[in-house]
Amino acid sequence: MSTIRHLYFHIPFCPKLCPYCSFYVEVGAKNKNTAFLDALLREVDRAAEKYALRPETIYFGGGTPTSLLTDQLEYLLGGLRARLDLSALREWTVEANPATVRAEKARLLRDLGVTRVSLGVQSWDDALLKTLGRVHSAAAAERTYEILRAAEIPAVNLDLMFAVPGQRPSQWRATLEKTIALKPDHISSYCLTYEEDTAYFQKLAGGDYRQDVERDAQLFEETMDTLTAGGFVQYEISNYSRDARESQHNRAYWLGADYLGFGPGAFSTVGLSRWENVRDTAGYTRTMLAGELAAGFTENLSADVRAGEIAAFRIRMAEGIPVAEIARWSDAMAEFETLGLVACSDGIVRLTRRGKLLADSVAEAFV
Ligand SMILES: C[S@@+](CC[C@H](N)C(=O)[O-])C[C@H]1O[C@@H](n2cnc3c(N)ncnc32)[C@H](O)[C@@H]1O
Ligand code: SF4
């Protein structure tokens, strides 16, 4: 029986669909019910028959896990605490939208063992929040941040997005400075991606929005410089931490650890097997409660493909990759070195500053 140390729970509910988002989410409360929570707990019971579950990290993502009512969170987290051996747990993250957290909910999360909340702020500018279709104002996001601090959640991450349509460099600078002033433990700063099947993608295709690769690169450079000067360490392309508060769950994922995903649309990878649960909350709930498995897609990876995937994640990390572990790609790496995109020192290959701007192209060489 193999031991699984990293668990992901997909909670697919959101107050409103953001026009840039391609995660599997549901708007409205139709399927946000106790049966869904029971289905998640049933899936954990099923997994425990096959694997030894000794979580070191748990991650509640989505969607918006804090869309669940306080009672529902209590039921779900209590159900997990009753089932899982949490003696090795180092980190329990819950993603939150600022519009969905009140003091009582924050205290409940802390009391039930959540150690980290990842808050989707995106911007401190109300006009840009409107462009992003967010349901909260900047002031509401700041109040939620204060609520999390008052509840003594041990670590708080703030998610930000740059390259938003119409965003001026001065607006991004102001968002970075305001974020630093709040002293979160961690910042994730994402460049907006135009994902297929989103309203933003349509607007890009229709010419309402335009991408400006050079401007985006400047905003990214400004992000690195400002956050680093503000005391944050860029330990991965989009992730910055203070006082070594790196996301342990994401680190494990990037380093290629096995993980199980629970809930509709959640992925799992164990050894060379990968599967995704059906992207249908009602169907997932029905299937799990009928005692069947809800995997919608399964795949057997080759060892080479898996090694390439992991290398593509690891090259984005500041700690780099030992040369010996990527010998298969030595020709590509030599070429990137000549182009000044990677550098090798003490037997470790890392992205250079220029390489960080072209990280996707470097990572592609591995897959
Ligand atoms: C799964 S969302 C969960 C957070 C929560 N639902 C919220 O939005 O407040 C995680 C983060 O992904 C980022 N994100 C989502 N869609 C994105 C896109 N198309 N491009 C870049 N970042 C994106 C946002 O910063 C978001 O906070
Ligand atoms: S960005 Fe967050 S709140 Fe918006 S739809 Fe996606 S998961 Fe939901």
GROMACS .gro file of C-alpha atoms and ligand atoms in nm:
model
  402
    1MET     CA    1   0.000   0.000   0.000
    2SER     CA    2   0.161   0.326  -0.101
    3THR     CA    3   0.158   0.624   0.130
    4ILE     CA    4   0.006   0.951   0.008
    5ARG     CA    5   0.124   1.269   0.178
    6HIS     CA    6  -0.050   1.542  -0.023
    7LEU     CA    7  -0.427   1.584  -0.061
    8TYR     CA    8  -0.617   1.831  -0.277
    9PHE     CA    9  -0.990   1.905  -0.244
   10HIS     CA   10  -1.171   2.080  -0.528
   11ILE     CA   11  -1.462   2.290  -0.404
   12PRO     CA   12  -1.619   2.411  -0.729
   13PHE     CA   13  -1.850   2.687  -0.602
   14CYS     CA   14  -1.809   3.058  -0.671
   15PRO     CA   15  -2.020   3.363  -0.599
   16LYS     CA   16  -1.993   3.467  -0.966
   17LEU     CA   17  -1.795   3.346  -1.268
   18CYS     CA   18  -1.492   3.569  -1.331
   19PRO     CA   19  -1.461   3.635  -1.707
   20TYR     CA   20  -1.095   3.521  -1.724
   21CYS     CA   21  -1.130   3.201  -1.523
   22SER     CA   22  -1.118   2.850  -1.671
   23PHE     CA   23  -1.120   2.644  -1.352
   24TYR     CA   24  -1.409   2.400  -1.314
   25VAL     CA   25  -1.659   2.605  -1.115
   26GLU     CA   26  -2.033   2.630  -1.057
   27VAL     CA   27  -2.218   2.948  -0.983
   28GLY     CA   28  -2.528   2.933  -0.766
   29ALA     CA   29  -2.608   2.718  -0.469
   30LYS     CA   30  -2.782   2.425  -0.641
   31ASN     CA   31  -2.522   2.157  -0.568
   32LYS     CA   32  -2.369   2.318  -0.261
   33ASN     CA   33  -2.536   2.078  -0.022
   34THR     CA   34  -2.463   1.817   0.242
   35ALA     CA   35  -2.478   1.539  -0.017
   36PHE     CA   36  -2.177   1.695  -0.190
   37LEU     CA   37  -1.985   1.708   0.138
   38ASP     CA   38  -2.077   1.344   0.206
   39ALA     CA   39  -1.952   1.253  -0.141
   40LEU     CA   40  -1.614   1.411  -0.065
   41LEU     CA   41  -1.591   1.224   0.265
   42ARG     CA   42  -1.695   0.901   0.090
   43GLU     CA   43  -1.419   0.954  -0.164
   44VAL     CA   44  -1.168   0.988   0.119
   45ASP     CA   45  -1.298   0.664   0.273
   46ARG     CA   46  -1.255   0.489  -0.061
   47ALA     CA   47  -0.902   0.621  -0.100
   48ALA     CA   48  -0.813   0.503   0.252
   49GLU     CA   49  -0.896   0.146   0.145
   50LYS     CA   50  -0.627   0.165  -0.122
   51TYR     CA   51  -0.362   0.402   0.014
   52ALA     CA   52  -0.212   0.490   0.349
   53LEU     CA   53  -0.320   0.853   0.388
   54ARG     CA   54  -0.067   1.042   0.601
   55PRO     CA   55  -0.114   1.401   0.484
   56GLU     CA   56   0.168   1.645   0.531
   57THR     CA   57  -0.020   1.901   0.325
   58ILE     CA   58  -0.388   1.952   0.249
   59TYR     CA   59  -0.503   2.207  -0.006
   60PHE     CA   60  -0.864   2.323  -0.048
   61GLY     CA   61  -0.883   2.489  -0.388
   62GLY     CA   62  -1.144   2.572  -0.641
   63GLY     CA   63  -1.352   2.743  -0.711
   64THR     CA   64  -1.390   2.911  -0.379
   65PRO     CA   65  -1.385   2.678  -0.077
   66THR     CA   66  -1.499   2.963   0.148
   67SER     CA   67  -1.823   2.977  -0.056
   68LEU     CA   68  -1.928   2.691   0.169
   69LEU     CA   69  -2.130   2.810   0.468
   70THR     CA   70  -1.963   2.805   0.809
   71ASP     CA   71  -2.172   2.501   0.911
   72GLN     CA   72  -2.077   2.319   0.591
   73LEU     CA   73  -1.707   2.389   0.647
   74GLU     CA   74  -1.741   2.264   1.003
   75TYR     CA   75  -1.905   1.943   0.877
   76LEU     CA   76  -1.642   1.885   0.608
   77LEU     CA   77  -1.332   1.973   0.807
   78GLY     CA   78  -1.468   1.787   1.111
   79GLY     CA   79  -1.536   1.483   0.889
   80LEU     CA   80  -1.180   1.491   0.760
   81ARG     CA   81  -1.034   1.532   1.107
   82ALA     CA   82  -1.229   1.225   1.217
   83ARG     CA   83  -1.098   1.017   0.927
   84LEU     CA   84  -0.741   1.124   0.872
   85ASP     CA   85  -0.425   1.079   1.072
   86LEU     CA   86  -0.309   1.441   1.086
   87SER     CA   87  -0.005   1.383   1.306
   88ALA     CA   88   0.232   1.462   1.016
   89LEU     CA   89   0.032   1.761   0.885
   90ARG     CA   90   0.252   2.066   0.823
   91GLU     CA   91   0.021   2.285   0.616
   92TRP     CA   92  -0.352   2.310   0.549
   93THR     CA   93  -0.437   2.576   0.291
   94VAL     CA   94  -0.782   2.708   0.204
   95GLU     CA   95  -0.837   2.937  -0.095
   96ALA     CA   96  -1.072   3.226  -0.027
   97ASN     CA   97  -1.247   3.499  -0.218
   98PRO     CA   98  -1.262   3.820  -0.009
   99ALA     CA   99  -1.640   3.839  -0.040
  100THR     CA  100  -1.688   3.505   0.134
  101VAL     CA  101  -1.507   3.530   0.469
  102ARG     CA  102  -1.650   3.673   0.791
  103ALA     CA  103  -1.486   3.661   1.134
  104GLU     CA  104  -1.678   3.352   1.248
  105LYS     CA  105  -1.571   3.155   0.940
  106ALA     CA  106  -1.208   3.262   0.976
  107ARG     CA  107  -1.202   3.156   1.342
  108LEU     CA  108  -1.363   2.823   1.258
  109LEU     CA  109  -1.098   2.753   0.994
  110ARG     CA  110  -0.821   2.831   1.239
  111ASP     CA  111  -0.981   2.623   1.515
  112LEU     CA  112  -1.019   2.322   1.285
  113GLY     CA  113  -0.651   2.326   1.189
  114VAL     CA  114  -0.621   2.542   0.878
  115THR     CA  115  -0.274   2.695   0.880
  116ARG     CA  116  -0.282   2.903   0.563
  117VAL     CA  117  -0.541   3.104   0.373
  118SER     CA  118  -0.483   3.211   0.014
  119LEU     CA  119  -0.687   3.522  -0.053
  120GLY     CA  120  -0.778   3.621  -0.409
  121VAL     CA  121  -0.721   3.996  -0.396
  122GLN     CA  122  -0.601   4.034  -0.759
  123SER     CA  123  -0.570   4.414  -0.740
  124TRP     CA  124  -0.609   4.700  -0.495
  125ASP     CA  125  -0.764   4.915  -0.766
  126ASP     CA  126  -1.146   4.925  -0.780
  127ALA     CA  127  -1.158   5.005  -1.154
  128LEU     CA  128  -0.944   4.699  -1.235
  129LEU     CA  129  -1.144   4.480  -0.998
  130LYS     CA  130  -1.446   4.580  -1.203
  131THR     CA  131  -1.267   4.492  -1.528
  132LEU     CA  132  -1.185   4.155  -1.373
  133GLY     CA  133  -1.553   4.104  -1.285
  134ARG     CA  134  -1.472   4.059  -0.918
  135VAL     CA  135  -1.750   4.065  -0.662
  136HIS     CA  136  -1.549   4.259  -0.402
  137SER     CA  137  -1.398   4.605  -0.370
  138ALA     CA  138  -1.040   4.678  -0.263
  139ALA     CA  139  -1.168   4.799   0.075
  140ALA     CA  140  -1.361   4.473   0.125
  141ALA     CA  141  -1.047   4.271   0.042
  142GLU     CA  142  -0.849   4.469   0.298
  143ARG     CA  143  -1.117   4.412   0.563
  144THR     CA  144  -1.104   4.038   0.490
  145TYR     CA  145  -0.726   4.040   0.521
  146GLU     CA  146  -0.762   4.206   0.864
  147ILE     CA  147  -1.022   3.945   0.964
  148LEU     CA  148  -0.777   3.665   0.876
  149ARG     CA  149  -0.501   3.833   1.074
  150ALA     CA  150  -0.733   3.891   1.372
  151ALA     CA  151  -0.831   3.522   1.360
  152GLU     CA  152  -0.459   3.439   1.382
  153ILE     CA  153  -0.449   3.223   1.072
  154PRO     CA  154  -0.076   3.135   1.083
  155ALA     CA  155   0.003   3.228   0.720
  156VAL     CA  156  -0.181   3.439   0.465
  157ASN     CA  157  -0.110   3.446   0.093
  158LEU     CA  158  -0.240   3.719  -0.136
  159ASP     CA  159  -0.306   3.635  -0.504
  160LEU     CA  160  -0.244   3.920  -0.749
  161MET     CA  161  -0.282   3.947  -1.126
  162PHE     CA  162  -0.097   4.169  -1.369
  163ALA     CA  163  -0.133   4.240  -1.744
  164VAL     CA  164  -0.503   4.306  -1.684
  165PRO     CA  165  -0.670   4.489  -1.977
  166GLY     CA  166  -0.628   4.863  -1.935
  167GLN     CA  167  -0.387   4.831  -1.640
  168ARG     CA  168  -0.133   5.112  -1.625
  169PRO     CA  169   0.215   5.040  -1.485
  170SER     CA  170   0.147   5.294  -1.208
  171GLN     CA  171  -0.163   5.095  -1.101
  172TRP     CA  172   0.040   4.774  -1.079
  173ARG     CA  173   0.316   4.950  -0.885
  174ALA     CA  174   0.058   5.082  -0.638
  175THR     CA  175  -0.086   4.731  -0.595
  176LEU     CA  176   0.259   4.586  -0.528
  177GLU     CA  177   0.342   4.859  -0.277
  178LYS     CA  178   0.014   4.829  -0.094
  179THR     CA  179   0.059   4.450  -0.078
  180ILE     CA  180   0.408   4.480   0.068
  181ALA     CA  181   0.283   4.730   0.327
  182LEU     CA  182   0.027   4.473   0.450
  183LYS     CA  183   0.309   4.224   0.519
  184PRO     CA  184   0.145   3.901   0.402
  185ASP     CA  185   0.352   3.586   0.447
  186HIS     CA  186   0.333   3.498   0.081
  187ILE     CA  187   0.238   3.656  -0.252
  188SER     CA  188   0.139   3.477  -0.572
  189SER     CA  189   0.161   3.715  -0.866
  190TYR     CA  190   0.018   3.578  -1.189
  191CYS     CA  191   0.039   3.718  -1.539
  192LEU     CA  192  -0.313   3.713  -1.681
  193THR     CA  193  -0.358   3.420  -1.919
  194TYR     CA  194  -0.626   3.431  -2.185
  195GLU     CA  195  -0.769   3.084  -2.137
  196GLU     CA  196  -0.980   2.925  -2.407
  197ASP     CA  197  -1.354   2.911  -2.340
  198THR     CA  198  -1.353   3.228  -2.131
  199ALA     CA  199  -1.518   3.563  -2.197
  200TYR     CA  200  -1.172   3.724  -2.194
  201PHE     CA  201  -1.055   3.489  -2.469
  202GLN     CA  202  -1.352   3.593  -2.681
  203LYS     CA  203  -1.268   3.958  -2.628
  204LEU     CA  204  -0.909   3.896  -2.728
  205ALA     CA  205  -1.020   3.708  -3.039
  206GLY     CA  206  -1.268   3.985  -3.122
  207GLY     CA  207  -1.003   4.257  -3.089
  208ASP     CA  208  -1.156   4.426  -2.781
  209TYR     CA  209  -0.849   4.329  -2.580
  210ARG     CA  210  -0.489   4.322  -2.700
  211GLN     CA  211  -0.184   4.152  -2.560
  212ASP     CA  212   0.141   4.343  -2.531
  213VAL     CA  213   0.421   4.098  -2.460
  214GLU     CA  214   0.681   4.368  -2.398
  215ARG     CA  215   0.464   4.556  -2.152
  216ASP     CA  216   0.384   4.230  -1.970
  217ALA     CA  217   0.757   4.152  -1.945
  218GLN     CA  218   0.819   4.497  -1.794
  219LEU     CA  219   0.543   4.445  -1.539
  220PHE     CA  220   0.695   4.108  -1.449
  221GLU     CA  221   1.042   4.261  -1.405
  222GLU     CA  222   0.892   4.532  -1.189
  223THR     CA  223   0.719   4.263  -0.981
  224MET     CA  224   1.044   4.078  -0.917
  225ASP     CA  225   1.235   4.395  -0.829
  226THR     CA  226   0.968   4.550  -0.609
  227LEU     CA  227   0.880   4.237  -0.413
  228THR     CA  228   1.244   4.141  -0.366
  229ALA     CA  229   1.325   4.493  -0.240
  230GLY     CA  230   1.022   4.459  -0.011
  231GLY     CA  231   1.174   4.156   0.164
  232PHE     CA  232   1.014   3.872  -0.033
  233VAL     CA  233   1.207   3.584  -0.184
  234GLN     CA  234   1.104   3.472  -0.532
  235TYR     CA  235   1.125   3.097  -0.483
  236GLU     CA  236   0.926   3.022  -0.800
  237ILE     CA  237   0.841   3.226  -1.108
  238SER     CA  238   0.505   3.346  -0.971
  239ASN     CA  239   0.557   3.289  -0.598
  240TYR     CA  240   0.724   3.498  -0.330
  241SER     CA  241   0.756   3.428   0.040
  242ARG     CA  242   0.866   3.608   0.352
  243ASP     CA  243   1.050   3.426   0.630
  244ALA     CA  244   1.068   3.105   0.425
  245ARG     CA  245   0.687   3.062   0.430
  246GLU     CA  246   0.684   2.882   0.096
  247SER     CA  247   0.376   2.685  -0.001
  248GLN     CA  248   0.465   2.332   0.105
  249HIS     CA  249   0.182   2.181  -0.094
  250ASN     CA  250   0.286   2.349  -0.419
  251ARG     CA  251   0.651   2.265  -0.358
  252ALA     CA  252   0.564   1.898  -0.320
  253TYR     CA  253   0.361   1.912  -0.640
  254TRP     CA  254   0.641   2.079  -0.836
  255LEU     CA  255   0.897   1.832  -0.702
  256GLY     CA  256   0.687   1.543  -0.830
  257ALA     CA  257   0.538   1.394  -0.514
  258ASP     CA  258   0.230   1.173  -0.545
  259TYR     CA  259  -0.099   1.346  -0.459
  260LEU     CA  260  -0.466   1.256  -0.447
  261GLY     CA  261  -0.735   1.500  -0.562
  262PHE     CA  262  -1.090   1.477  -0.430
  263GLY     CA  263  -1.399   1.639  -0.576
  264PRO     CA  264  -1.527   1.709  -0.927
  265GLY     CA  265  -1.257   1.793  -1.178
  266ALA     CA  266  -0.975   1.712  -0.931
  267PHE     CA  267  -0.660   1.546  -1.067
  268SER     CA  268  -0.459   1.275  -0.892
  269THR     CA  269  -0.114   1.145  -0.977
  270VAL     CA  270   0.026   0.832  -0.813
  271GLY     CA  271   0.343   0.695  -0.965
  272LEU     CA  272   0.281   0.698  -1.338
  273SER     CA  273  -0.100   0.691  -1.311
  274ARG     CA  274  -0.301   1.006  -1.352
  275TRP     CA  275  -0.674   1.053  -1.342
  276GLU     CA  276  -0.928   1.330  -1.328
  277ASN     CA  277  -1.268   1.309  -1.163
  278VAL     CA  278  -1.570   1.399  -1.374
  279ARG     CA  279  -1.622   1.773  -1.415
  280ASP     CA  280  -1.983   1.754  -1.306
  281THR     CA  281  -2.071   1.822  -0.944
  282ALA     CA  282  -2.416   1.658  -0.946
  283GLY     CA  283  -2.279   1.355  -1.136
  284TYR     CA  284  -1.979   1.330  -0.904
  285THR     CA  285  -2.202   1.340  -0.597
  286ARG     CA  286  -2.443   1.080  -0.732
  287THR     CA  287  -2.165   0.844  -0.838
  288MET     CA  288  -1.969   0.867  -0.514
  289LEU     CA  289  -2.278   0.816  -0.298
  290ALA     CA  290  -2.375   0.512  -0.507
  291GLY     CA  291  -2.041   0.362  -0.407
  292GLU     CA  292  -1.874   0.397  -0.745
  293LEU     CA  293  -1.564   0.586  -0.850
  294ALA     CA  294  -1.599   0.917  -1.029
  295ALA     CA  295  -1.285   0.914  -1.244
  296GLY     CA  296  -1.371   1.064  -1.582
  297PHE     CA  297  -1.030   1.038  -1.742
  298THR     CA  298  -0.731   0.817  -1.668
  299GLU     CA  299  -0.389   0.806  -1.823
  300ASN     CA  300  -0.071   0.604  -1.780
  301LEU     CA  301   0.231   0.827  -1.819
  302SER     CA  302   0.563   0.700  -1.941
  303ALA     CA  303   0.855   0.748  -1.703
  304ASP     CA  304   1.011   0.988  -1.955
  305VAL     CA  305   0.699   1.202  -1.982
  306ARG     CA  306   0.666   1.223  -1.604
  307ALA     CA  307   1.035   1.315  -1.564
  308GLY     CA  308   0.991   1.589  -1.826
  309GLU     CA  309   0.684   1.728  -1.652
  310ILE     CA  310   0.864   1.746  -1.320
  311ALA     CA  311   1.170   1.912  -1.478
  312ALA     CA  312   0.939   2.170  -1.639
  313PHE     CA  313   0.806   2.262  -1.292
  314ARG     CA  314   1.143   2.250  -1.119
  315ILE     CA  315   1.319   2.481  -1.363
  316ARG     CA  316   1.072   2.750  -1.252
  317MET     CA  317   1.196   2.718  -0.894
  318ALA     CA  318   1.484   2.928  -0.764
  319GLU     CA  319   1.656   2.618  -0.627
  320GLY     CA  320   1.702   2.490  -0.983
  321ILE     CA  321   1.779   2.133  -1.090
  322PRO     CA  322   2.100   1.930  -1.049
  323VAL     CA  323   2.258   1.892  -1.395
  324ALA     CA  324   2.286   1.517  -1.351
  325GLU     CA  325   1.907   1.488  -1.321
  326ILE     CA  326   1.843   1.650  -1.658
  327ALA     CA  327   2.127   1.493  -1.856
  328ARG     CA  328   1.874   1.383  -2.119
  329TRP     CA  329   1.815   1.744  -2.210
  330SER     CA  330   2.181   1.852  -2.207
  331ASP     CA  331   2.175   1.973  -2.571
  332ALA     CA  332   1.874   2.197  -2.511
  333MET     CA  333   2.027   2.325  -2.186
  334ALA     CA  334   2.357   2.404  -2.361
  335GLU     CA  335   2.164   2.605  -2.618
  336PHE     CA  336   1.971   2.794  -2.348
  337GLU     CA  337   2.300   2.863  -2.169
  338THR     CA  338   2.444   3.013  -2.488
  339LEU     CA  339   2.133   3.229  -2.518
  340GLY     CA  340   2.176   3.342  -2.157
  341LEU     CA  341   1.847   3.188  -2.042
  342VAL     CA  342   1.993   2.939  -1.794
  343ALA     CA  343   2.317   2.933  -1.597
  344CYS     CA  344   2.492   2.644  -1.430
  345SER     CA  345   2.682   2.679  -1.105
  346ASP     CA  346   2.793   2.415  -0.855
  347GLY     CA  347   2.623   2.153  -1.069
  348ILE     CA  348   2.280   2.322  -1.052
  349VAL     CA  349   2.095   2.465  -1.352
  350ARG     CA  350   1.882   2.772  -1.287
  351LEU     CA  351   1.698   3.030  -1.493
  352THR     CA  352   1.879   3.362  -1.534
  353ARG     CA  353   1.686   3.688  -1.503
  354ARG     CA  354   1.639   3.685  -1.879
  355GLY     CA  355   1.539   3.318  -1.860
  356LYS     CA  356   1.268   3.402  -1.606
  357LEU     CA  357   1.109   3.626  -1.868
  358LEU     CA  358   1.101   3.330  -2.108
  359ALA     CA  359   1.039   3.056  -1.852
  360ASP     CA  360   0.759   2.896  -2.054
  361SER     CA  361   0.987   2.849  -2.355
  362VAL     CA  362   1.261   2.693  -2.142
  363ALA     CA  363   1.014   2.466  -1.962
  364GLU     CA  364   0.870   2.352  -2.296
  365ALA     CA  365   1.200   2.189  -2.385
  366PHE     CA  366   1.132   1.925  -2.121
  367VAL     CA  367   0.786   1.823  -2.236
  368LIG     C1  368  -0.849   2.898  -0.829
  368LIG     S1  369  -0.833   3.068  -0.804
  368LIG     C2  370  -0.894   3.061  -0.636
  368LIG     C3  371  -0.912   3.189  -0.564
  368LIG     C4  372  -1.054   3.240  -0.547
  368LIG     N1  373  -1.149   3.160  -0.618
  368LIG     C5  374  -1.058   3.380  -0.598
  368LIG     O1  375  -1.062   3.397  -0.719
  368LIG     O2  376  -1.059   3.472  -0.516
  368LIG     C6  377  -0.658   3.094  -0.777
  368LIG     C7  378  -0.597   3.214  -0.842
  368LIG     O3  379  -0.569   3.189  -0.978
  368LIG     C8  380  -0.548   3.312  -1.043
  368LIG     N2  381  -0.608   3.304  -1.177
  368LIG     C9  382  -0.728   3.254  -1.210
  368LIG     N3  383  -0.748   3.261  -1.343
  368LIG    C10  384  -0.636   3.317  -1.397
  368LIG    C11  385  -0.594   3.352  -1.531
  368LIG     N4  386  -0.673   3.331  -1.636
  368LIG     N5  387  -0.472   3.406  -1.547
  368LIG    C12  388  -0.390   3.427  -1.440
  368LIG     N6  389  -0.425   3.397  -1.313
  368LIG    C13  390  -0.546   3.343  -1.291
  368LIG    C14  391  -0.612   3.421  -0.956
  368LIG     O4  392  -0.511   3.503  -0.902
  368LIG    C15  393  -0.679   3.340  -0.846
  368LIG     O5  394  -0.679   3.408  -0.724
  369SF4     S1  395  -1.113   3.333  -1.024
  369SF4    FE1  396  -1.176   3.239  -0.834
  369SF4     S2  397  -1.377   3.336  -0.785
  369SF4    FE2  398  -1.337   3.378  -0.998
  369SF4     S3  399  -1.445   3.213  -1.107
  369SF4    FE3  400  -1.228   3.149  -1.084
  369SF4     S4  401  -1.222   3.029  -0.901
  369SF4    FE4  402  -1.416   3.145  -0.898
   0.00000   0.00000   0.00000
